CSV table of C-alpha atoms in Angstrom, one decimal:
chain,number,residue,atom,x,y,z
Q,289,MET,CA,7.7,-35.1,12.3
Q,290,ASN,CA,7.2,-38.2,10.0
Q,291,ASP,CA,8.0,-38.3,6.3
Q,292,ASN,CA,4.3,-38.3,5.3
Q,293,LYS,CA,3.7,-35.1,7.2
Q,294,HIS,CA,6.8,-33.5,5.7
Q,295,HIS,CA,5.7,-34.5,2.2
Q,296,TYR,CA,2.3,-33.0,2.8
Q,297,SER,CA,3.8,-29.7,3.9
Q,298,ASN,CA,6.1,-29.4,0.9
Q,299,HIS,CA,3.4,-30.6,-1.5
Q,300,CYS,CA,0.8,-28.2,0.0
Q,301,PHE,CA,3.3,-25.3,-0.1
Q,302,ASN,CA,4.1,-25.9,-3.8
Q,303,LYS,CA,0.3,-26.1,-4.6
Q,304,CYS,CA,-0.6,-22.9,-2.8
Q,305,ARG,CA,2.3,-20.6,-3.3
Q,306,LYS,CA,1.1,-19.2,-6.6
Q,307,LEU,CA,-2.2,-18.4,-5.0
Q,308,ILE,CA,-0.6,-16.6,-2.1
Q,309,ASN,CA,1.4,-14.4,-4.4
Q,310,LYS,CA,-1.9,-12.9,-5.4
Q,311,ILE,CA,-3.6,-12.9,-1.9
Q,312,SER,CA,-2.2,-11.6,1.3
Q,313,VAL,CA,-4.2,-13.9,3.7
Q,314,THR,CA,-3.3,-17.4,4.6
Q,315,VAL,CA,-4.2,-20.3,6.9
Q,316,LEU,CA,-1.9,-21.8,9.5
Q,317,VAL,CA,-2.5,-25.5,10.6
Q,318,THR,CA,-0.3,-27.5,13.0
Q,319,SER,CA,0.0,-31.0,14.4
Q,320,LEU,CA,0.7,-29.4,17.7
Q,321,LEU,CA,0.9,-26.2,15.7
Q,322,TYR,CA,0.8,-27.4,12.2
Q,323,PHE,CA,1.2,-24.9,9.4
Q,324,ALA,CA,-0.5,-26.2,6.3
Q,325,CYS,CA,-0.5,-24.5,3.0
Q,326,PRO,CA,0.0,-21.7,2.2
Q,327,VAL,CA,2.5,-21.1,5.0
Q,328,LEU,CA,6.2,-21.5,5.4
Q,329,ALA,CA,6.5,-23.8,8.4
Q,330,ASP,CA,7.1,-27.5,8.2
Q,331,GLY,CA,4.8,-28.8,10.9
Q,332,THR,CA,6.8,-29.1,14.1
Q,333,GLY,CA,6.5,-27.0,17.1
Q,334,THR,CA,5.3,-26.9,20.7
Q,335,VAL,CA,3.1,-24.7,22.8
Q,336,ASP,CA,4.5,-23.6,26.2
Q,337,GLY,CA,2.2,-23.7,29.1
Q,338,ALA,CA,-1.0,-25.5,29.9
Q,339,GLY,CA,-4.2,-24.2,31.3
Q,340,ASP,CA,-7.9,-24.9,31.9
Q,341,SER,CA,-9.8,-25.9,28.8
Q,342,ILE,CA,-12.7,-23.9,27.5
Q,343,THR,CA,-15.8,-24.7,25.4
Q,344,ALA,CA,-17.0,-21.3,24.3
Q,345,THR,CA,-16.1,-19.6,21.1
Q,346,ALA,CA,-14.4,-16.2,21.6
Q,347,SER,CA,-15.2,-13.4,19.3
Q,348,SER,CA,-13.3,-10.3,18.0
Q,349,THR,CA,-14.0,-6.9,16.7
Q,350,TYR,CA,-12.0,-7.7,13.5
Q,351,LYS,CA,-14.4,-7.5,10.6
Q,352,ILE,CA,-14.0,-10.6,8.4
Q,353,ASN,CA,-15.3,-11.0,4.9
Q,354,ASN,CA,-18.5,-13.0,5.3
Q,355,ASP,CA,-19.9,-13.3,1.8
Q,356,ARG,CA,-22.4,-16.0,1.1
Q,357,ILE,CA,-21.2,-19.1,-0.8
Q,358,SER,CA,-22.2,-22.5,-2.0
Q,359,VAL,CA,-19.7,-25.3,-1.4
Q,360,ASP,CA,-19.3,-29.0,-2.2
Q,361,PHE,CA,-16.2,-30.6,-0.5
Q,362,ARG,CA,-15.7,-34.4,-1.1
Q,363,GLY,CA,-12.8,-36.2,0.4
Q,364,VAL,CA,-10.9,-32.9,0.9
Q,365,ASP,CA,-8.3,-32.6,3.7
Q,366,ILE,CA,-9.6,-30.3,6.5
Q,367,ARG,CA,-6.4,-28.3,6.2
Q,368,ASP,CA,-7.1,-27.5,2.5
Q,369,VAL,CA,-10.7,-26.6,3.4
Q,370,LEU,CA,-9.6,-24.2,6.0
Q,371,SER,CA,-7.0,-22.8,3.7
Q,372,ALA,CA,-9.6,-21.9,1.1
Q,373,LEU,CA,-12.0,-20.4,3.7
Q,374,ALA,CA,-9.2,-18.4,5.3
Q,375,ILE,CA,-8.3,-16.8,2.0
Q,376,LYS,CA,-11.9,-15.9,1.3
Q,377,MET,CA,-12.5,-14.6,4.8
Q,378,GLY,CA,-9.3,-12.5,5.0
Q,379,VAL,CA,-8.0,-14.2,8.2
Q,380,ASP,CA,-5.3,-16.5,9.4
Q,381,ILE,CA,-6.6,-19.8,10.7
Q,382,ILE,CA,-4.5,-22.0,13.1
Q,383,LEU,CA,-5.6,-25.6,13.6
Q,384,VAL,CA,-4.2,-26.8,16.9
Q,385,ASP,CA,-3.5,-30.4,18.0
Q,386,THR,CA,-5.7,-32.0,15.4
Q,387,GLU,CA,-5.0,-34.9,13.1
Q,388,PRO,CA,-5.6,-34.5,9.4
Q,389,VAL,CA,-9.0,-35.7,8.4
Q,390,GLU,CA,-10.9,-35.8,5.1
Q,391,ILE,CA,-14.1,-33.6,4.9
Q,392,ASN,CA,-17.3,-34.3,3.0
Q,393,PHE,CA,-19.5,-31.2,3.2
Q,394,SER,CA,-22.0,-29.6,1.0
Q,395,ALA,CA,-24.2,-26.5,1.5
Q,396,ASP,CA,-25.8,-23.7,-0.5
Q,397,ASN,CA,-26.1,-20.0,0.3
Q,398,ILE,CA,-24.4,-19.9,3.6
Q,399,THR,CA,-21.9,-17.4,4.9
Q,400,LEU,CA,-18.2,-18.2,5.0
Q,401,LEU,CA,-18.2,-18.1,8.8
Q,402,GLN,CA,-21.2,-20.4,8.9
Q,403,ALA,CA,-19.4,-22.8,6.6
Q,404,MET,CA,-16.3,-22.9,8.8
Q,405,GLU,CA,-18.4,-23.3,12.0
Q,406,LEU,CA,-20.4,-26.2,10.5
Q,407,ILE,CA,-17.2,-27.9,9.2
Q,408,ILE,CA,-15.2,-27.7,12.4
Q,409,GLY,CA,-18.3,-28.4,14.6
Q,410,GLY,CA,-18.8,-31.6,12.7
Q,411,GLN,CA,-15.3,-32.7,13.9
Q,412,GLY,CA,-16.0,-31.7,17.5
Q,413,LEU,CA,-13.9,-28.5,17.2
Q,414,THR,CA,-14.4,-24.9,18.3
Q,415,TYR,CA,-12.4,-21.7,17.7
Q,416,LEU,CA,-11.0,-18.6,19.3
Q,417,GLN,CA,-10.5,-15.3,17.5
Q,418,ASN,CA,-8.2,-12.4,18.2
Q,419,GLY,CA,-8.1,-9.8,15.5
Q,420,GLN,CA,-7.2,-11.4,12.2
Q,421,ILE,CA,-6.1,-14.7,13.8
Q,422,MET,CA,-8.6,-17.6,14.4
Q,423,VAL,CA,-7.5,-20.7,16.3
Q,424,VAL,CA,-9.3,-23.9,15.8
Q,425,GLY,CA,-9.0,-26.9,18.1
Q,426,THR,CA,-10.8,-29.1,20.6
Q,427,PRO,CA,-12.4,-27.4,23.6
Q,428,GLY,CA,-10.0,-29.3,25.8
Q,429,VAL,CA,-7.0,-27.7,24.1
Q,430,LEU,CA,-8.0,-24.1,23.5
Q,431,GLN,CA,-7.6,-21.8,26.4
Q,432,GLN,CA,-8.7,-18.2,27.0
Q,433,ASN,CA,-5.0,-17.2,27.3
Q,434,PHE,CA,-3.9,-19.0,24.2
Q,435,PHE,CA,-2.9,-15.8,22.4
Q,436,ASP,CA,-0.5,-15.0,25.3
Q,437,GLN,CA,1.3,-18.4,25.1
Q,438,MET,CA,4.8,-18.8,23.5
Q,439,ILE,CA,4.7,-21.1,20.5
Q,440,LEU,CA,7.8,-22.6,19.0
Q,441,THR,CA,7.5,-23.0,15.2
Q,442,ARG,CA,9.9,-23.9,12.3
Q,443,PHE,CA,9.7,-22.0,9.1
Q,444,SER,CA,11.2,-23.2,5.8
Q,445,LEU,CA,13.0,-20.8,3.6
Q,446,TYR,CA,13.5,-21.1,-0.2
Q,447,HIS,CA,15.5,-18.0,-1.4
Q,448,VAL,CA,16.7,-16.0,1.6
Q,449,PRO,CA,19.1,-17.5,4.2
Q,450,ALA,CA,18.0,-17.8,7.8
Q,451,GLU,CA,20.6,-15.4,9.1
Q,452,THR,CA,19.2,-12.6,6.8
Q,453,ILE,CA,15.6,-13.4,8.0
Q,454,LYS,CA,16.8,-13.2,11.6
Q,455,GLU,CA,18.2,-9.7,11.0
Q,456,LEU,CA,15.0,-8.6,9.3
Q,457,ILE,CA,12.9,-10.0,12.2
Q,458,GLY,CA,15.1,-7.9,14.5
Q,459,ALA,CA,14.5,-4.9,12.4
Q,460,LEU,CA,10.7,-5.4,12.9
Q,461,GLY,CA,11.3,-4.5,16.6
Q,462,VAL,CA,9.1,-7.3,17.8
Q,463,GLU,CA,9.3,-7.9,21.5
Q,464,GLN,CA,9.3,-11.2,23.3
Q,465,VAL,CA,10.5,-13.3,20.4
Q,466,SER,CA,13.2,-15.9,20.4
Q,467,ILE,CA,15.0,-16.8,17.1
Q,468,THR,CA,17.2,-19.9,16.5
Q,469,VAL,CA,19.2,-20.6,13.4
Q,470,ASP,CA,21.0,-23.9,13.0
Q,471,THR,CA,23.4,-25.0,10.4
Q,472,ASN,CA,20.7,-25.4,7.8
Q,473,GLN,CA,20.2,-21.9,6.4
Q,474,ARG,CA,16.9,-23.0,4.9
Q,475,LEU,CA,15.2,-23.4,8.3
Q,476,ILE,CA,14.6,-20.9,11.1
Q,477,TRP,CA,13.0,-21.5,14.5
Q,478,VAL,CA,10.9,-18.8,16.0
Q,479,GLN,CA,9.2,-18.7,19.4
Q,480,GLY,CA,6.6,-16.2,20.2
Q,481,THR,CA,2.9,-15.6,20.5
Q,482,ALA,CA,0.4,-16.3,17.7
Q,483,GLN,CA,0.4,-12.6,16.9
Q,484,VAL,CA,4.2,-12.5,16.6
Q,485,LEU,CA,4.3,-15.6,14.5
Q,486,LYS,CA,1.8,-14.0,12.2
Q,487,LYS,CA,4.1,-11.0,11.7
Q,488,VAL,CA,7.0,-13.3,11.1
Q,489,ARG,CA,5.1,-15.3,8.5
Q,490,GLU,CA,4.1,-12.0,6.7
Q,491,LEU,CA,7.7,-10.9,6.7
Q,492,ILE,CA,8.9,-14.2,5.2
Q,493,TYR,CA,6.3,-14.2,2.5
Q,494,THR,CA,7.2,-10.7,1.6
Q,495,VAL,CA,10.9,-11.2,1.2
Q,496,ASP,CA,11.4,-14.9,0.5
Q,497,THR,CA,11.0,-14.6,-3.2
Q,498,GLU,CA,13.3,-15.0,-6.2
Q,499,ASP,CA,13.8,-11.3,-6.7
Q,500,SER,CA,14.9,-11.0,-3.1
Q,501,ARG,CA,18.2,-12.6,-4.1
Q,502,LEU,CA,19.1,-9.2,-5.6
Q,503,SER,CA,18.2,-6.8,-2.8
Q,504,LEU,CA,16.6,-6.9,0.6
Q,505,ASP,CA,16.8,-3.2,1.2
Q,506,TYR,CA,13.8,-1.7,2.9
Q,507,LYS,CA,12.4,1.7,4.0
Q,508,ILE,CA,10.3,2.4,7.1
Q,509,LEU,CA,7.2,4.6,7.1
Q,510,THR,CA,6.0,5.6,10.6
Q,511,LEU,CA,2.5,6.7,11.2
Q,512,HIS,CA,1.1,8.7,14.1
Q,513,GLN,CA,-2.6,9.3,13.5
Q,514,ILE,CA,-3.8,6.8,10.9
Q,515,PRO,CA,-3.6,3.0,10.8
Q,516,THR,CA,-1.0,1.4,8.5
Q,517,ASP,CA,-3.6,-0.3,6.4
Q,518,ARG,CA,-5.3,3.1,5.9
Q,519,ALA,CA,-2.0,4.6,4.8
Q,520,VAL,CA,-1.6,1.8,2.2
Q,521,GLU,CA,-5.1,2.4,1.0
Q,522,LEU,CA,-4.5,6.2,0.6
Q,523,LEU,CA,-1.2,5.7,-1.2
Q,524,LYS,CA,-2.9,3.3,-3.6
Q,525,SER,CA,-5.7,5.8,-4.3
Q,526,ILE,CA,-3.1,8.3,-5.5
Q,527,GLY,CA,-1.3,5.8,-7.7
Q,528,ILE,CA,1.4,4.6,-5.3
Q,529,GLU,CA,0.8,0.9,-4.7
Q,530,LEU,CA,2.9,-0.9,-2.1
Q,531,LYS,CA,3.3,-4.5,-3.1
Q,532,ARG,CA,6.0,-5.9,-0.7
Q,533,TYR,CA,5.5,-4.6,2.8
Q,534,VAL,CA,5.0,-5.7,6.4
Q,535,GLN,CA,2.7,-3.9,8.8
Q,536,LEU,CA,3.7,-3.7,12.5
Q,537,ASP,CA,1.8,-1.5,14.9
Q,538,ASN,CA,2.3,2.1,13.5
Q,539,ARG,CA,5.1,1.2,11.1
Q,540,LEU,CA,5.3,0.0,7.5
Q,541,MET,CA,8.4,-1.9,6.4
Q,542,VAL,CA,8.5,-1.5,2.6
Q,543,PHE,CA,10.6,-3.6,0.3
Q,544,ASP,CA,9.4,-2.2,-3.0
Q,545,SER,CA,12.8,-1.0,-4.3
Q,546,GLU,CA,11.3,0.6,-7.4
Q,547,LEU,CA,9.7,3.2,-5.1
Q,548,PHE,CA,12.9,4.2,-3.4
Q,549,PRO,CA,13.9,6.9,-5.9
Q,550,ARG,CA,10.6,8.6,-5.0
Q,551,TRP,CA,10.9,8.0,-1.3
Q,552,GLU,CA,11.3,11.6,-0.3
Q,553,GLU,CA,8.1,12.4,-2.2
Q,554,ILE,CA,6.3,9.4,-0.6
Q,555,THR,CA,7.4,10.3,2.9
Q,556,THR,CA,6.2,13.9,2.4
Q,557,LEU,CA,2.8,12.6,1.1
Q,558,VAL,CA,2.4,10.2,4.1
Q,559,ASN,CA,3.2,13.0,6.5
Q,560,ASP,CA,0.6,15.2,4.9
Q,561,LEU,CA,-1.9,12.4,5.0
Q,562,ASP,CA,-1.1,11.2,8.5
Q,563,GLY,CA,-3.8,13.2,10.3
Q,564,GLN,CA,-7.0,12.3,12.1
Q,565,ALA,CA,-8.9,13.8,9.3
Q,566,SER,CA,-7.6,11.1,6.9
Q,567,VAL,CA,-9.1,8.3,9.0
Q,568,GLU,CA,-12.6,8.6,7.5
Q,569,GLN,CA,-12.0,11.2,4.8
Q,570,LYS,CA,-12.6,10.7,1.1
Q,571,VAL,CA,-9.3,10.9,-0.8
Q,572,PHE,CA,-9.1,11.4,-4.5
Q,573,VAL,CA,-6.8,12.8,-7.2
Q,574,TYR,CA,-8.2,15.4,-9.5
Q,575,GLN,CA,-6.6,15.6,-13.0
Q,576,LEU,CA,-6.6,19.2,-14.2
Q,577,LYS,CA,-6.5,20.2,-17.8
Q,578,ASN,CA,-6.2,24.0,-18.0
Q,579,ILE,CA,-4.8,25.1,-14.7
Q,580,THR,CA,-1.9,24.0,-12.4
Q,581,ALA,CA,-2.3,22.2,-9.1
Q,582,GLY,CA,-0.9,25.2,-7.1
Q,583,TYR,CA,-3.4,27.6,-8.8
Q,584,ALA,CA,-6.3,25.2,-8.2
Q,585,ALA,CA,-5.5,24.7,-4.5
Q,586,LYS,CA,-5.2,28.5,-4.0
Q,587,ARG,CA,-8.5,29.2,-5.7
Q,588,LEU,CA,-10.3,26.3,-4.0
Q,589,ALA,CA,-9.4,27.8,-0.7
Q,590,GLN,CA,-11.5,30.8,-1.7
Q,591,PHE,CA,-14.7,28.7,-1.8
Q,592,HIS,CA,-14.8,28.9,2.0
Q,593,PHE,CA,-15.0,25.2,2.7
Q,594,GLY,CA,-13.0,25.8,5.9
Q,595,ASP,CA,-10.9,23.2,7.6
Q,596,GLU,CA,-13.0,20.3,6.1
Q,597,ILE,CA,-11.1,20.4,2.8
Q,598,LYS,CA,-7.4,19.7,2.5
Q,599,THR,CA,-5.4,19.8,-0.7
Q,600,ILE,CA,-1.9,18.4,-1.3
Q,601,THR,CA,0.3,19.3,-4.3
Q,602,ASN,CA,3.7,17.9,-5.1
Q,603,ASN,CA,7.0,19.7,-5.1
Q,604,TYR,CA,6.3,21.3,-8.4
Q,605,GLU,CA,2.8,22.8,-7.8
Q,606,LYS,CA,3.5,25.6,-10.3
Q,607,PHE,CA,3.7,23.1,-13.1
Q,608,GLY,CA,1.9,19.9,-12.1
Q,609,ARG,CA,-1.7,19.2,-13.0
Q,610,GLU,CA,-2.7,16.6,-10.3
Q,611,LEU,CA,-4.3,17.8,-7.1
Q,612,LEU,CA,-4.8,15.5,-4.2
Q,613,VAL,CA,-7.9,16.3,-2.2
Q,614,LEU,CA,-9.1,15.1,1.2
Q,615,CYS,CA,-12.7,15.9,2.2
Q,616,PRO,CA,-15.7,14.5,4.0
Q,617,PRO,CA,-17.6,12.1,1.7
Q,618,TYR,CA,-20.7,14.3,1.7
Q,619,LEU,CA,-18.6,17.2,0.2
Q,620,GLU,CA,-16.9,15.2,-2.6
Q,621,THR,CA,-19.4,16.1,-5.3
Q,622,THR,CA,-19.4,19.7,-4.3
Q,623,VAL,CA,-15.6,19.9,-4.3
Q,624,ARG,CA,-15.4,18.1,-7.7
Q,625,SER,CA,-17.9,20.6,-9.1
Q,626,ALA,CA,-15.9,23.5,-7.8
Q,627,LEU,CA,-12.7,22.1,-9.5
Q,628,VAL,CA,-14.6,21.7,-12.8
Q,629,SER,CA,-15.6,25.3,-12.7
Q,630,LEU,CA,-12.1,26.4,-11.9
Q,631,ASP,CA,-10.6,24.3,-14.6
Q,632,ALA,CA,-12.8,25.7,-17.3
Q,633,THR,CA,-11.2,27.1,-20.4
Q,634,ARG,CA,-10.7,30.9,-20.0
Q,635,GLN,CA,-10.4,33.6,-22.6
Q,636,LYS,CA,-7.0,34.0,-24.1
Q,637,THR,CA,-4.9,37.2,-23.7
Q,638,ARG,CA,-1.6,38.5,-25.2
Q,639,ILE,CA,1.2,39.0,-22.7
Q,640,PRO,CA,4.9,39.7,-23.2
Q,641,VAL,CA,7.0,37.2,-21.2
Q,642,ASP,CA,10.6,37.9,-22.1
Q,643,THR,CA,12.9,40.5,-23.7
Q,644,ALA,CA,16.4,40.1,-25.2
Q,645,SER,CA,18.8,42.7,-26.7
Q,646,GLY,CA,22.1,42.6,-28.6
Q,647,GLU,CA,23.7,40.3,-31.0
Q,648,GLY,CA,22.0,36.9,-31.2
Q,649,ALA,CA,18.9,38.2,-29.3
Q,650,TYR,CA,16.4,36.9,-31.8
Q,651,GLN,CA,18.1,33.5,-32.0
Q,652,SER,CA,18.0,33.3,-28.1
Q,653,LEU,CA,14.3,34.1,-27.9
Q,654,ASN,CA,13.5,31.7,-30.7
Q,655,ALA,CA,15.3,28.9,-28.9
Q,656,LYS,CA,13.4,29.7,-25.6
Q,657,ARG,CA,10.2,29.8,-27.6
Q,658,SER,CA,10.7,26.2,-28.8
Q,659,LEU,CA,11.7,25.0,-25.3
Q,660,LEU,CA,8.8,26.7,-23.6
Q,661,SER,CA,6.4,25.0,-26.0
Q,662,GLU,CA,7.8,21.6,-25.3
Q,663,LEU,CA,7.8,22.1,-21.5
Q,664,SER,CA,4.4,23.6,-21.2
Q,665,GLY,CA,2.5,21.7,-23.9
Q,666,ILE,CA,1.4,25.0,-25.4
Q,667,SER,CA,1.3,25.2,-29.2
Q,668,LEU,CA,4.4,26.8,-30.7
Q,669,ALA,CA,2.0,29.0,-32.8
Q,670,SER,CA,0.9,30.7,-29.5
Q,671,PHE,CA,4.4,32.1,-29.1
Q,672,ARG,CA,5.5,35.1,-31.2
Q,673,ILE,CA,8.6,37.3,-31.4
Q,674,SER,CA,8.3,41.0,-32.1
Q,675,ASN,CA,10.2,43.0,-34.7
Q,676,ASN,CA,13.3,44.9,-33.6
Q,677,LEU,CA,12.0,47.5,-31.1
Q,678,SER,CA,15.3,49.5,-30.6
Q,679,GLY,CA,15.5,50.9,-34.1
Q,680,ASP,CA,19.2,50.1,-34.0
Q,681,SER,CA,20.2,47.1,-36.3
Q,682,LYS,CA,23.5,46.8,-34.5
Q,683,ASN,CA,21.9,46.5,-31.0
Q,684,PRO,CA,18.4,45.1,-31.6
Q,685,THR,CA,15.8,44.4,-28.9
Q,686,TYR,CA,13.1,41.8,-29.3
Q,687,VAL,CA,10.1,40.8,-27.2
Q,688,LEU,CA,8.8,37.2,-26.8
Q,689,TRP,CA,5.0,37.3,-26.2
Q,690,VAL,CA,2.4,34.6,-25.9
Q,691,GLU,CA,-1.3,34.4,-26.6
Q,692,GLU,CA,-2.8,32.1,-24.1
Q,693,THR,CA,-5.2,31.9,-21.1
Q,694,PRO,CA,-4.1,33.7,-17.9
Q,695,ASP,CA,-3.3,30.3,-16.3
Q,696,ASN,CA,-1.0,29.2,-19.2
Q,697,VAL,CA,0.6,32.7,-19.3
Q,698,GLN,CA,1.5,32.2,-15.6
Q,699,LEU,CA,2.8,28.8,-16.4
Q,700,VAL,CA,5.1,30.2,-19.0
Q,701,LYS,CA,6.4,32.9,-16.7
Q,702,ASP,CA,7.1,30.3,-14.0
Q,703,LEU,CA,9.0,28.1,-16.4
Q,704,LEU,CA,11.0,31.1,-17.5
Q,705,GLY,CA,11.7,31.8,-13.8
Q,706,GLU,CA,13.0,28.3,-13.4
Q,707,MET,CA,15.2,28.8,-16.5
Q,708,GLY,CA,16.8,31.9,-14.9
Q,709,GLY,CA,15.2,34.6,-17.1
Q,710,GLY,CA,12.0,36.3,-18.1
Q,711,SER,CA,9.3,37.8,-15.9
Q,712,GLY,CA,8.3,35.2,-13.4
Q,713,GLY,CA,6.0,36.0,-10.6
Q,714,GLY,CA,2.4,36.0,-9.5
Q,715,GLY,CA,-0.6,36.6,-11.8
Q,716,ASP,CA,-4.2,35.7,-12.5
């Protein structure tokens, strides 16, 4: 690789890295397989195997973002043009065996795909598509079996040594990949198919950051029914956003260390969500005001929605007020209306919740009263302590009672049960 090409790769990387920190899609461009910005390879590599050339464009079932745009490119490198289009389209574009060329192109109100086809068509190029990967090149170079070929590519590293990246690639469990590390720990050579190189690129961009110097610990989430991107979407909908992760088949390799203290909870949630019903179901979190999640789930089941409705509560369903609901889209409004009716303010009642006798009994109940108010959010004024009921000043008996809705009374009882005293148990 000549110095100019090396300079372009480093310059392009520096120019595009900030953008890629915000966007998960990139463009790959090579001289034989030249990775232009924003990607981590330096622009050297070979493609093993030769075959008959093709002239037709291959399509894919992957749904790209194909919004309409107006563009005006003047004297712009084709690699930068394809970089911008790839980001907008949500794909990876590989430019094969094509020399850098400046583009002059202007058009109004055309789709992203039309813009790409017109630009590459003007250079005598065509493309193949396989899923999220699009390969651009001359008809004489592209082959129908291109995606099965083994491609050797060099990736540059900036914060994480090559040996560590090699171990992480191994942890991905990718088959038919060859990894070579030389004395320069800022370079790593990887040989694999275009699909494998895409996963390696995703891994490197996920971990090769400044904060990765502190920790490269990761957790694995394995899915059985729903796709990994659907799992990411569902977790985000309930307030758990994965930021640093790699998708591979039915697994998610997660590097978000701030989530690890909650990992048992996250794993439980994913297991609950990992069913065929979650593929097309509407998922939402309902924030309750007057009743707990466990109570809401129990009462919602009595609306006879059948198996079409699924509710998920956390480990503290007796106390939490967030209910995760999965339902068909056409039932969402009905389910929300049912939850509104369940969560309505109910008439207050007076219920005794705890009793204490003997020396210090009053002080004990008064301390519990304050703690229960703090834990439940119920006003301290709702808690009362009776007069001495024993008639014996030396061995008094006092009762702690609360004036609240049945739901809040049950919450107080459950809290007392967790504290190891009082009259916990079921109730309306």
